[in-house]
CSV table of C-alpha atoms and ligand atoms in Angstrom, one decimal:
chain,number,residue,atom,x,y,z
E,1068,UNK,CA,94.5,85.3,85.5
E,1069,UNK,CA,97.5,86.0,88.2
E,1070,UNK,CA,99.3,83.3,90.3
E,1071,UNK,CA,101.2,83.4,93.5
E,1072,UNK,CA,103.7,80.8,93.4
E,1073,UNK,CA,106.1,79.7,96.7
E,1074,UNK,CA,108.0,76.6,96.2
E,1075,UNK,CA,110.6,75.7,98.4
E,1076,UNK,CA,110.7,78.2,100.7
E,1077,UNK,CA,113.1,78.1,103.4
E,1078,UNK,CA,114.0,80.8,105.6
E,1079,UNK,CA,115.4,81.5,108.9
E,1080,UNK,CA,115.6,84.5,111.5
E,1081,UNK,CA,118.4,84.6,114.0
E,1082,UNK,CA,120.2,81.5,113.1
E,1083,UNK,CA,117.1,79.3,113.5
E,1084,UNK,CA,115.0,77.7,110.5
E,1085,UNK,CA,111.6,79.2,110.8
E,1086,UNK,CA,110.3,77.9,107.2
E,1087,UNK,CA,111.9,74.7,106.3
E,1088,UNK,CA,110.1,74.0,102.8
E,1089,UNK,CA,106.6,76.1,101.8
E,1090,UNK,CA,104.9,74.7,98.4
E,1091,UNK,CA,101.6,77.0,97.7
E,1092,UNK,CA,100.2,78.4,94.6
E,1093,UNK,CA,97.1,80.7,94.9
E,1094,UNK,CA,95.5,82.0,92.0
E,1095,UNK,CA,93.5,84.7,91.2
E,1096,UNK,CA,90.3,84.8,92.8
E,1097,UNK,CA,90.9,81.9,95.1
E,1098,UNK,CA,90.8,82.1,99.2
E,1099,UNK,CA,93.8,79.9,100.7
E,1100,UNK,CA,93.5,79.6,104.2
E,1101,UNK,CA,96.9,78.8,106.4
E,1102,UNK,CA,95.8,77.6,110.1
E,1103,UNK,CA,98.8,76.6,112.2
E,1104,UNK,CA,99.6,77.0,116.1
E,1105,UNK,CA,101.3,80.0,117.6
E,1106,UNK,CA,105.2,80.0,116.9
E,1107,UNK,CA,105.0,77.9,113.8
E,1108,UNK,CA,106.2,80.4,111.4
E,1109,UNK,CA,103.3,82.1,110.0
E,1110,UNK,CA,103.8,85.6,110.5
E,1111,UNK,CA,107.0,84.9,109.1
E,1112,UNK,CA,106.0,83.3,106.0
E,1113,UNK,CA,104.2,86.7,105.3
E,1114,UNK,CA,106.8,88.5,106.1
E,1115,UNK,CA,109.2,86.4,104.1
E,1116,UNK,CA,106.8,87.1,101.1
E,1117,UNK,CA,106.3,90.7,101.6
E,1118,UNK,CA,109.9,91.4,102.2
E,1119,UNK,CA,110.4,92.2,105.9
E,1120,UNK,CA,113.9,92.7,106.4
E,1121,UNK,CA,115.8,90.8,108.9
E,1122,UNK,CA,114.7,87.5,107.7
E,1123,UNK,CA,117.4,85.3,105.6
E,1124,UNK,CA,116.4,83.6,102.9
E,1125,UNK,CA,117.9,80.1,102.4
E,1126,UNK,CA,116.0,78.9,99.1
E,1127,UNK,CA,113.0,78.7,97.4
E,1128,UNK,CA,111.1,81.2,95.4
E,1129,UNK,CA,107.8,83.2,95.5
E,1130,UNK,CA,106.6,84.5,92.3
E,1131,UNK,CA,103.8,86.3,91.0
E,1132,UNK,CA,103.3,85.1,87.0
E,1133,UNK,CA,106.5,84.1,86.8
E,1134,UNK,CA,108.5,87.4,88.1
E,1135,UNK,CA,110.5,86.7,91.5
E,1136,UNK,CA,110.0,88.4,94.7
E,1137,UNK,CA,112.9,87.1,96.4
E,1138,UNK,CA,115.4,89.8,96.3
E,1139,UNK,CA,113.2,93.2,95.4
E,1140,UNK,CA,112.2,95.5,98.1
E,1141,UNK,CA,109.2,95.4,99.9
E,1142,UNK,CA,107.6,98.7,97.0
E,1143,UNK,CA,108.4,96.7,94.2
E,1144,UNK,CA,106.6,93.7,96.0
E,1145,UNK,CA,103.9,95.8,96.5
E,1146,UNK,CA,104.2,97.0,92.8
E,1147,UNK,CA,104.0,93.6,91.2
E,1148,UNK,CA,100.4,93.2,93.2
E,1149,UNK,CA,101.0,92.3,96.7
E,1150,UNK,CA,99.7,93.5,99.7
E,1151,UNK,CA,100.5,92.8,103.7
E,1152,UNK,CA,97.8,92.8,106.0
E,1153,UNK,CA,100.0,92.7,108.8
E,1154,UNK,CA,99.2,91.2,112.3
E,1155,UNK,CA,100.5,93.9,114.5
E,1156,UNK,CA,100.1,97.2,112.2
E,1157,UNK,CA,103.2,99.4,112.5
E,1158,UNK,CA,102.4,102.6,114.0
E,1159,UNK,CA,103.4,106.0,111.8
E,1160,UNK,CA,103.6,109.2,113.4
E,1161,UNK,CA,103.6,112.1,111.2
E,1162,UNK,CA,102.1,110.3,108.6
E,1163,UNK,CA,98.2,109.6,107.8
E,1164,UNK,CA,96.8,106.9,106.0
E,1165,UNK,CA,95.8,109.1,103.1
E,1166,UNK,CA,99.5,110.7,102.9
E,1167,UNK,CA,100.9,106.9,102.7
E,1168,UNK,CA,98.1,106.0,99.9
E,1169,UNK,CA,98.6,109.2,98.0
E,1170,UNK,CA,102.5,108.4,97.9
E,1171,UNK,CA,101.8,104.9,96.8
E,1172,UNK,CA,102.9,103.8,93.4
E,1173,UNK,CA,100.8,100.5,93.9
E,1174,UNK,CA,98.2,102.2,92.2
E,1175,UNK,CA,97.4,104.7,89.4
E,1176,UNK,CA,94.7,106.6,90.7
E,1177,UNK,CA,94.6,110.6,90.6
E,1178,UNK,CA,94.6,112.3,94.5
E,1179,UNK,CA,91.1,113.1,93.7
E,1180,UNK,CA,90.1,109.4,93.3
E,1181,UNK,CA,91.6,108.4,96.0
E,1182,UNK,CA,90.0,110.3,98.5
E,1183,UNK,CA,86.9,108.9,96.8
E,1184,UNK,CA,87.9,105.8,97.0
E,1185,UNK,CA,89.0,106.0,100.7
E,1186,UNK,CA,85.6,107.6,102.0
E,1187,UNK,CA,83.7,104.1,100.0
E,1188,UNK,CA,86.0,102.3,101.7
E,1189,UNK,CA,85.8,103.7,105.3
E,1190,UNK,CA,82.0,103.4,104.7
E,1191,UNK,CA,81.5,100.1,103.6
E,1192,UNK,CA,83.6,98.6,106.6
E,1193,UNK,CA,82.6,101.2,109.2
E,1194,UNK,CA,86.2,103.4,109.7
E,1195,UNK,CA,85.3,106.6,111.0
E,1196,UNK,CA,86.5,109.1,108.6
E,1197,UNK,CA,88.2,111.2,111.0
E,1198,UNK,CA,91.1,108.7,111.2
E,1199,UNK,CA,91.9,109.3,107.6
E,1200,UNK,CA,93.8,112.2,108.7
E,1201,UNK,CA,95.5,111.2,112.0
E,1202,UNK,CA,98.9,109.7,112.1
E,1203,UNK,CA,99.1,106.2,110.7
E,1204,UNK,CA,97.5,103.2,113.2
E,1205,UNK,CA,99.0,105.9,116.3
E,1206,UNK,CA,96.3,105.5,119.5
E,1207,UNK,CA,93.8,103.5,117.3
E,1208,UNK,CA,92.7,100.2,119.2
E,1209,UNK,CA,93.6,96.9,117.8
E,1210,UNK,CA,90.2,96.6,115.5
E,1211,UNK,CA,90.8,100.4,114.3
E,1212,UNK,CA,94.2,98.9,112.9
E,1213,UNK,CA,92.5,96.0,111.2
E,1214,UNK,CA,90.0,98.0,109.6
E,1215,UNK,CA,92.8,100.6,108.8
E,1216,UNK,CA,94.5,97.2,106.6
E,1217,UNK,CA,91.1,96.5,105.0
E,1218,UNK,CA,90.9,100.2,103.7
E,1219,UNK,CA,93.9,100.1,102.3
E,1220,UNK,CA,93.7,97.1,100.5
E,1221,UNK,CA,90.4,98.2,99.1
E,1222,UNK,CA,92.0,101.2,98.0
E,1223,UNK,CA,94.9,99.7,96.3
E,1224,UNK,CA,93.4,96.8,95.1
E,1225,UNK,CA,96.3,94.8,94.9
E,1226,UNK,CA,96.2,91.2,92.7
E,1227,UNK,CA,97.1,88.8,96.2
E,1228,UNK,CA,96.8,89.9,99.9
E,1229,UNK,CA,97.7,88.0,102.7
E,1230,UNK,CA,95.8,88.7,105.6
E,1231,UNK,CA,97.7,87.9,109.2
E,1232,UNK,CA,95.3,87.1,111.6
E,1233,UNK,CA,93.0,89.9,110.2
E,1234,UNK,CA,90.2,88.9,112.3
E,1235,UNK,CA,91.8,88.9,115.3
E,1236,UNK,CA,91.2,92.7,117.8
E,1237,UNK,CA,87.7,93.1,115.6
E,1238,UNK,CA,84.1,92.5,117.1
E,1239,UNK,CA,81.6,90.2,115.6
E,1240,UNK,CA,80.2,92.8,113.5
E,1241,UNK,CA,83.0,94.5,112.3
E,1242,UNK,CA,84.5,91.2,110.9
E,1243,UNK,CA,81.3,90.7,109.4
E,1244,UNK,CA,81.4,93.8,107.3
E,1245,UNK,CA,85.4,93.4,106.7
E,1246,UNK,CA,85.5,89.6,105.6
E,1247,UNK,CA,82.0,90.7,103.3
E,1248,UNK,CA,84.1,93.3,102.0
E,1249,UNK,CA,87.2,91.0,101.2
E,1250,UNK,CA,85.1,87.9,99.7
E,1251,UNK,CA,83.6,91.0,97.2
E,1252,UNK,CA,87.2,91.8,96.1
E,1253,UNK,CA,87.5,88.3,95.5
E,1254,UNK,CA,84.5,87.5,93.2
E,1255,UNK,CA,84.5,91.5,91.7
E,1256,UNK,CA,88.3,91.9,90.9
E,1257,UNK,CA,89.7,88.1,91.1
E,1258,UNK,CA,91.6,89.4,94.0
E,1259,UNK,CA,93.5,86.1,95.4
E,1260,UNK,CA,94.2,86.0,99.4
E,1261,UNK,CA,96.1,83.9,101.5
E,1262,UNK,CA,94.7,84.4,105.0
E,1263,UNK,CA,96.0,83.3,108.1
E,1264,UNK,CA,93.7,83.0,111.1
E,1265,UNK,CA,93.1,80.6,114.2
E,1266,UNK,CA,88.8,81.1,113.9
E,1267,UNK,CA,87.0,79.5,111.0
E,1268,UNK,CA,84.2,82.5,111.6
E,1269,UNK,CA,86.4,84.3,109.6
E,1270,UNK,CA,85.5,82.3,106.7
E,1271,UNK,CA,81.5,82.7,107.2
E,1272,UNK,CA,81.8,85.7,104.6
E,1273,UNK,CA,85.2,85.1,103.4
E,1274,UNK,CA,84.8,81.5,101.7
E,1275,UNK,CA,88.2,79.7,101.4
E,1276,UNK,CA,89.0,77.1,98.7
E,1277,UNK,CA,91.4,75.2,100.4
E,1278,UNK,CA,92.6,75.2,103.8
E,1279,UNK,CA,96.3,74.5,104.9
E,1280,UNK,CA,97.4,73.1,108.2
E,1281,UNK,CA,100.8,74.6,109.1
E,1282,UNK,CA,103.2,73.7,111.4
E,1283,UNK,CA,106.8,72.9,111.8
E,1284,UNK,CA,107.9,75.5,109.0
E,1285,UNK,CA,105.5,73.7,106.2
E,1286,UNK,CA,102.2,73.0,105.0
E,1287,UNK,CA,101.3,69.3,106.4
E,1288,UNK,CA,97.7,68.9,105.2
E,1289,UNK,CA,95.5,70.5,102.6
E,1290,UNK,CA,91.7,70.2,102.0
E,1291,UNK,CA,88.5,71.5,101.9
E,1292,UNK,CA,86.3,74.2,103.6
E,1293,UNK,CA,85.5,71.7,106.6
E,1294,UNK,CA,88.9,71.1,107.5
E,1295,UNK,CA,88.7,74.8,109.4
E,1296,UNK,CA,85.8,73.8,111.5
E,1297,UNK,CA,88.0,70.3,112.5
E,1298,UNK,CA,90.8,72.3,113.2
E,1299,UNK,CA,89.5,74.8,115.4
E,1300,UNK,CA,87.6,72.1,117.1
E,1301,UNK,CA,90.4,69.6,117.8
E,1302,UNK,CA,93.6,71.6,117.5
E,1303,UNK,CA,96.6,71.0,116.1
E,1304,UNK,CA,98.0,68.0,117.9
E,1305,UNK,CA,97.8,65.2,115.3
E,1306,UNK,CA,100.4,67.3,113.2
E,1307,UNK,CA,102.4,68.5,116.7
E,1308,UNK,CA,102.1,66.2,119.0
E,1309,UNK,CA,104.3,64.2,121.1
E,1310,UNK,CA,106.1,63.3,117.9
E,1311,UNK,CA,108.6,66.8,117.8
E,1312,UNK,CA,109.8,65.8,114.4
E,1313,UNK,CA,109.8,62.8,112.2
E,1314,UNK,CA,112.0,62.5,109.4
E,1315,UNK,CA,112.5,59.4,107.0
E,1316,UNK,CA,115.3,58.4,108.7
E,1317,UNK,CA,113.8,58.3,112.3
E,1318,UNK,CA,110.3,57.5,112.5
E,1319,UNK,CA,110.4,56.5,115.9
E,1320,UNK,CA,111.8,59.2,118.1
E,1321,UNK,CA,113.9,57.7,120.9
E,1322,UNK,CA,112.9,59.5,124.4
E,1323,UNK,CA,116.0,58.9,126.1
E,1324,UNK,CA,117.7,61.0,123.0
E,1325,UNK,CA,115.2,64.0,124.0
E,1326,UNK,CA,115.5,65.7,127.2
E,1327,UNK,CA,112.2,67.6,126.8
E,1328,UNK,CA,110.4,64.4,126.3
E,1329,UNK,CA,107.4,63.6,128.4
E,1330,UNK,CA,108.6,60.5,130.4
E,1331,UNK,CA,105.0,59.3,130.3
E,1332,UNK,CA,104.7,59.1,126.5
W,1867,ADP,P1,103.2,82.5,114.2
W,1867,ADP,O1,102.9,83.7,113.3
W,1867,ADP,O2,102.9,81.2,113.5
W,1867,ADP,O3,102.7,82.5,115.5
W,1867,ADP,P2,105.9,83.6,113.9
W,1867,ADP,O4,106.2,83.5,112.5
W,1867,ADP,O5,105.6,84.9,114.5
W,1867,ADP,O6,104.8,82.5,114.3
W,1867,ADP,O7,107.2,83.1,114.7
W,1867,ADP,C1,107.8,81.8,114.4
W,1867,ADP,C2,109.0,81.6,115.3
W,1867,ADP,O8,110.1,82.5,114.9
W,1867,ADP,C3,108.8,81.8,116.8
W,1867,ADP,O9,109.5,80.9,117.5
W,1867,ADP,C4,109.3,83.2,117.0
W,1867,ADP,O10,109.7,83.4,118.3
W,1867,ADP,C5,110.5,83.2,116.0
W,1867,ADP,N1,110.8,84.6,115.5
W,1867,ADP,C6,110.1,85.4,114.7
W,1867,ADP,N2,110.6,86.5,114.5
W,1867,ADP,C7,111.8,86.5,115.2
W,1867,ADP,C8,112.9,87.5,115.3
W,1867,ADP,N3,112.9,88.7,114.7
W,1867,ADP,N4,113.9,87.1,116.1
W,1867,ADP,C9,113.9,85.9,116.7
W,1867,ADP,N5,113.0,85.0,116.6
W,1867,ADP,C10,111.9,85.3,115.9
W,1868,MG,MG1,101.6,85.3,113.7
C-alpha cells in the first residue's frame, strides 16, 4: 500500500499566497475529491505537486511513502508514481502521444507493449486511434485532450493521479466511459486519485471516499460522498461568503476596514 502525503503546503505564484496550508493524505486505492470555486488555488495545488515551475514554494511537504517531492523535477515526480491530468493539456508539436509514452521512464514496458497497451486504452474510452500518431493534443477539441490524459494514465499506470477538472470539455458519454475506466484502475491496481471537479456526475462511475471543500488556499471541510451533491447544489458560499477571511484574532471583520465590502452586509 502507497500514500500521498501533503502537510503544510504553502505556496505562492507572483508574490501572492495561493496555498496557505494544504493537509491531505490519499492512499492507495482511495478517490479524494477537492471541489472549490474558481480562483481558489486548485490548479495550482496540482501543479505545486507535480512540479510546474514558476510556483515558489514556501513550506510544507508532499510525499509519496515517505520520499519528498518538493524539490525533484517534474520526471522524477512522475517516476516515484505520480501523474498530472492537467486542466488545459499542453499542446506538443512535433511530438505524438506514442513518441512521449515510448520515451517515458515512468514505466518499464517494452515499445511493443506499449503500443498494445495504447490501442486497449484508446478502445476502452473511445480515442480514435488515428490520434496516436499526430502531434501531442495539437487541433484535438477539448474532450480529445481529456481522453488523450486518460490514455496516458492508463498506459503508465502511475500509483496517484490527480485529475484537474477531467470531466470538464467531455460529453455525457465519453465521461461515462473515462470515469468507468478510472474507478477500474482504482479497484484493479489500488491506483489512488485526487480529482478536482465542480460536477458531482463525475463521481457516478468514479466513487470518491471523501470529498474536500477548498477555498481560500486550504481544505475547510471534509466528508462523505453526499457532500458533492450539497455542494454543487448550494455552492460555495458558506465557506466564501461575505466573511473574506477570518482569522483567530478577528472574527468579526470590520466593513469600514474593507473597501470592497458590501455596504448592505
Ligand atoms: P482554480 O484552479 O481553483 O480555479 P488556480 O489555481 O488556477 O485556481 O488559480 C488560483 C489563483 O492564482 C488565481 O487568482 C489565479 O489568477 C492565480 N494564478 C495562478 N497562476 C498564476 C500565474 N502564473 N501568475 C499569476 N497568478 C496566477
Ligand atoms: Mg483550475
Amino acid at each position: 500500500m502507497s500514500e500521498l502525503v501533503i502537510e503544510g503546503l504553502r505556496a505562492s505564484v507572483q508574490g501572492k499566497v495561493i496555498l496557505d496550508g494544504v493537509d491531505l493524505a490519499v492512499s492507495s486505492g482511495q478517490v479524494h475529491a477537492i471541489m472549490g470555486p474558481n480562483g481558489s488555488g486548485k490548479s495550482t495545488l496540482s501543479h505545486v505537486i507535480a512540479g510546474r515551475p514558476g510556483y515558489e514554494v514556501l513550506g510544507g511537504s508532499v510525499t509519496i511513502d515517505g520520499v519528498e517531492l518538493l524539490g525533484l523535477p517534474a520526471w522524477q515526480r512522475a517516476e516515484a508514481g505520480l501523474f498530472l491530468a492537467m486542466q488545459y493539456p499542453t499542446e506538443v508539436p512535433g511530438v505524438a502521444v506514442s513518441d512521449m509514452l515510448m520515451a517515458s521512464r515512468s514505466t518499464n514496458l517494452d515499445p511493443d507493449e506499449i503500443r498494445q497497451a495504447m490501442l486497449a486504452e484508446a478502445e476502452s474510452i473511445g480515442f480514435d486511434e488515428k490520434f496516436l500518431e499526430r502531434p501531442l493534443n495539437v487541433d484535438l477539441s477539448g474532450g480529445e485532450k481529456k481522453r488523450n490524459e486518460a490514455l496516458q494514465l492508463g498506459v503508465l499506470k502511475p500509483k496517484f493521479a490527480i485529475l484537474d477538472e477531467l470531466d470538464s470539455g467531455l460529453d455525457v458519454d465519453a465521461l461515462r466511459m473515462v470515469s468507468h475506466r478510472i474507478e477500474m484502475e482504482t479497484s484493479e491496481s489500488s491506483l489512488g486519485v485526487l480529482a478536482i471537479t465542480h460536477y458531482s456526475r463525475l463521481f457516478e462511475q468514479l466513487h470518491p471516499d471523501v470529498v474536500h471543500v477548498f477555498a481560500r488556499g486550504k481544505i475547510l471541510e471534509s466528508g462523505g460522498p453526499s457532500l458533492a451533491d450539497e455542494l454543487e447544489e448550494s455552492g460555495y458560499e458558506r465557506w466564501v461568503g461575505a466573511d473574506p477571511e477570518p482569522t483567530e484574532s478577528s472574527p468579526t471583520p470590520d466593513p469600514f476596514g474593507d473597501p470592497f465590502a458590501d455596504p448592505l452586509v
